[in-house]
Amino acid sequence: MSDSLLDVHIKHSLQTVHGVMPMEIALSLAKGQILAITGPSGAGKTTLLRQIAGLLTPETGKIVFEKDVWLDSSKQTSLAPQLRNIGFVFQDYALFPHLTVEENLLFGLPKGCDRNIVDDLLTATELSNLAHRKPSQLSGGQQQRVALARALVRKPHLMLLDEPFAALDYDMRYHLQDMLLRFHRQHQFTMIIVTHDIGEIFRLADQVAIIENGKVILQGTPTEVYAKDPSQTGDFVIFGEVLSCVRQADQLLVSALVENKVRQLTLPLNLASEMIPGNTFTLRYPMDSARVMLIRH
């Protein structure tokens, strides 16, 4: 047993438009971390979330959360989804159309729990004035806030989110990402989010795993992963504040605050005069030392 909060080791035959694709996933996640899962469509990302949640059973494997065995195919053990204390936010929101906003949240509230959390979440998500409306009367951003609140009402230990902000415009995406980070800091749950948005990965994730053809091909911090394989993304820009900078051999080891996350960056020596603690910076990626470009403020 590892020291991780969540350990997943599964094998599964996934039906795709191109035929059967063998899935073989092994990943671990520490308590309180946010893991972003990305990769091409059809790689198995949503299937993996559904397997962790217990909505789909892999052919073989084991899933352990803390000391609880959620799945062990060798012992024909599979814990029911409602017993896994998971919050799941689907890409299409999956709200009950015949229930009001408040009723959707109450539906997710475990029996015997204080219903005051429903009122607290309605306030925190700015939905109090919409509590008696039905999903069809809400905008996409409002529906997504309801979906997030309904997942949080369970006070889950693990949150699973499947491209939750993909259909929203930039301003709404940023607002909901900020709200999610706020809830994460407040409640300290562990989270896995499927996303194709590089900015979202850098803003939210402690770790990122790239899945291709049913396998994890890279996993690490966002800066580690995209520095190792710049082909995984086009050019993009990050903004940060230098916390510390140490020269090591022919490179700089920089600790920086990037979108509320402390990141470790490896940068070329010619940026030493800029990487002074307290300085703010803008870096254009990918992080090939020949291509790193600092845009001076």
Tab-separated table of C-alpha atoms in Angstrom, residues 99-204:
chain	number	residue	atom	x	y	z
A	99	LEU	CA	-36.576	20.079	-9.629
A	100	THR	CA	-35.742	23.611	-8.602
A	101	VAL	CA	-32.195	24.749	-7.849
A	102	GLU	CA	-32.762	24.227	-4.126
A	103	GLU	CA	-34.395	20.835	-4.679
A	104	ASN	CA	-31.440	19.708	-6.822
A	105	LEU	CA	-29.124	20.481	-3.916
A	106	LEU	CA	-31.411	18.843	-1.368
A	107	PHE	CA	-31.487	15.707	-3.518
A	108	GLY	CA	-27.696	15.457	-3.167
A	109	LEU	CA	-27.757	15.999	0.612
A	110	PRO	CA	-27.077	12.745	2.492
A	111	LYS	CA	-29.785	11.631	4.894
A	112	GLY	CA	-29.424	13.020	8.398
A	113	CYS	CA	-27.136	15.888	7.341
A	114	ASP	CA	-27.794	19.474	8.377
A	115	ARG	CA	-29.620	21.207	5.548
A	116	ASN	CA	-27.998	24.512	6.464
A	117	ILE	CA	-25.187	23.567	4.096
A	118	VAL	CA	-27.678	23.952	1.232
A	119	ASP	CA	-28.353	27.556	2.227
A	120	ASP	CA	-24.630	28.170	2.708
A	121	LEU	CA	-23.816	26.848	-0.780
A	122	LEU	CA	-26.645	28.798	-2.387
A	123	THR	CA	-25.151	31.930	-0.860
A	124	ALA	CA	-21.548	31.035	-1.745
A	125	THR	CA	-22.443	30.310	-5.378
A	126	GLU	CA	-24.672	33.416	-5.623
A	127	LEU	CA	-27.734	31.287	-6.354
A	128	SER	CA	-29.978	32.314	-3.451
A	129	ASN	CA	-32.138	34.513	-5.680
A	130	LEU	CA	-32.501	31.637	-8.153
A	131	ALA	CA	-33.274	28.914	-5.600
A	132	HIS	CA	-36.843	28.389	-6.820
A	133	ARG	CA	-36.075	28.361	-10.537
A	134	LYS	CA	-35.752	25.202	-12.601
A	135	PRO	CA	-32.669	24.435	-14.746
A	136	SER	CA	-34.417	25.450	-17.986
A	137	GLN	CA	-34.746	28.980	-16.578
A	138	LEU	CA	-30.995	29.310	-15.954
A	139	SER	CA	-28.011	30.275	-18.110
A	140	GLY	CA	-25.184	27.809	-18.730
A	141	GLY	CA	-22.994	29.434	-16.086
A	142	GLN	CA	-25.813	29.354	-13.547
A	143	GLN	CA	-26.501	25.684	-14.284
A	144	GLN	CA	-22.828	24.889	-13.801
A	145	ARG	CA	-22.851	26.635	-10.426
A	146	VAL	CA	-25.815	24.475	-9.420
A	147	ALA	CA	-23.928	21.354	-10.531
A	148	LEU	CA	-20.878	22.373	-8.468
A	149	ALA	CA	-22.994	23.192	-5.418
A	150	ARG	CA	-24.867	19.880	-5.670
A	151	ALA	CA	-21.565	17.980	-5.779
A	152	LEU	CA	-20.221	19.936	-2.787
A	153	VAL	CA	-23.333	19.479	-0.671
A	154	ARG	CA	-22.146	15.943	0.149
A	155	LYS	CA	-18.894	17.357	1.604
A	156	PRO	CA	-17.049	14.841	-0.564
A	157	HIS	CA	-13.548	13.623	0.115
A	158	LEU	CA	-12.992	13.339	-3.642
A	159	MET	CA	-14.348	15.615	-6.386
A	160	LEU	CA	-14.451	14.392	-9.991
A	161	LEU	CA	-15.102	16.950	-12.728
A	162	ASP	CA	-15.468	16.067	-16.409
A	163	GLU	CA	-14.670	19.143	-18.542
A	164	PRO	CA	-17.007	21.197	-16.344
A	165	PHE	CA	-16.290	24.587	-17.919
A	166	ALA	CA	-15.722	23.625	-21.568
A	167	ALA	CA	-18.976	25.116	-22.867
A	168	LEU	CA	-18.616	28.443	-21.049
A	169	ASP	CA	-17.034	31.700	-22.198
A	170	TYR	CA	-13.675	32.825	-20.811
A	171	ASP	CA	-15.008	35.223	-18.169
A	172	MET	CA	-17.457	32.675	-16.753
A	173	ARG	CA	-14.819	29.920	-16.852
A	174	TYR	CA	-12.393	32.104	-14.904
A	175	HIS	CA	-15.076	33.041	-12.366
A	176	LEU	CA	-16.040	29.400	-11.743
A	177	GLN	CA	-12.405	28.279	-11.572
A	178	ASP	CA	-11.864	30.935	-8.898
A	179	MET	CA	-14.940	29.719	-7.013
A	180	LEU	CA	-13.729	26.123	-7.220
A	181	LEU	CA	-10.295	27.069	-5.870
A	182	ARG	CA	-11.967	28.933	-3.020
A	183	PHE	CA	-14.059	25.871	-2.094
A	184	HIS	CA	-10.979	23.669	-2.397
A	185	ARG	CA	-9.008	25.816	0.048
A	186	GLN	CA	-11.963	25.933	2.426
A	187	HIS	CA	-12.872	22.228	2.451
A	188	GLN	CA	-9.512	20.624	1.523
A	189	PHE	CA	-10.986	17.893	-0.682
A	190	THR	CA	-8.956	16.015	-3.288
A	191	MET	CA	-9.914	16.642	-6.902
A	192	ILE	CA	-9.534	15.174	-10.384
A	193	ILE	CA	-10.556	17.331	-13.335
A	194	VAL	CA	-10.627	16.354	-17.009
A	195	THR	CA	-9.770	19.354	-19.171
A	196	HIS	CA	-8.229	20.343	-22.512
A	197	ASP	CA	-7.554	23.915	-21.360
A	198	ILE	CA	-3.830	24.527	-20.700
A	199	GLY	CA	-4.585	27.715	-18.777
A	200	GLU	CA	-7.033	25.821	-16.582
A	201	ILE	CA	-4.391	23.153	-15.894
A	202	PHE	CA	-1.840	25.758	-14.773
A	203	ARG	CA	-4.439	27.637	-12.745
A	204	LEU	CA	-5.921	24.661	-10.883
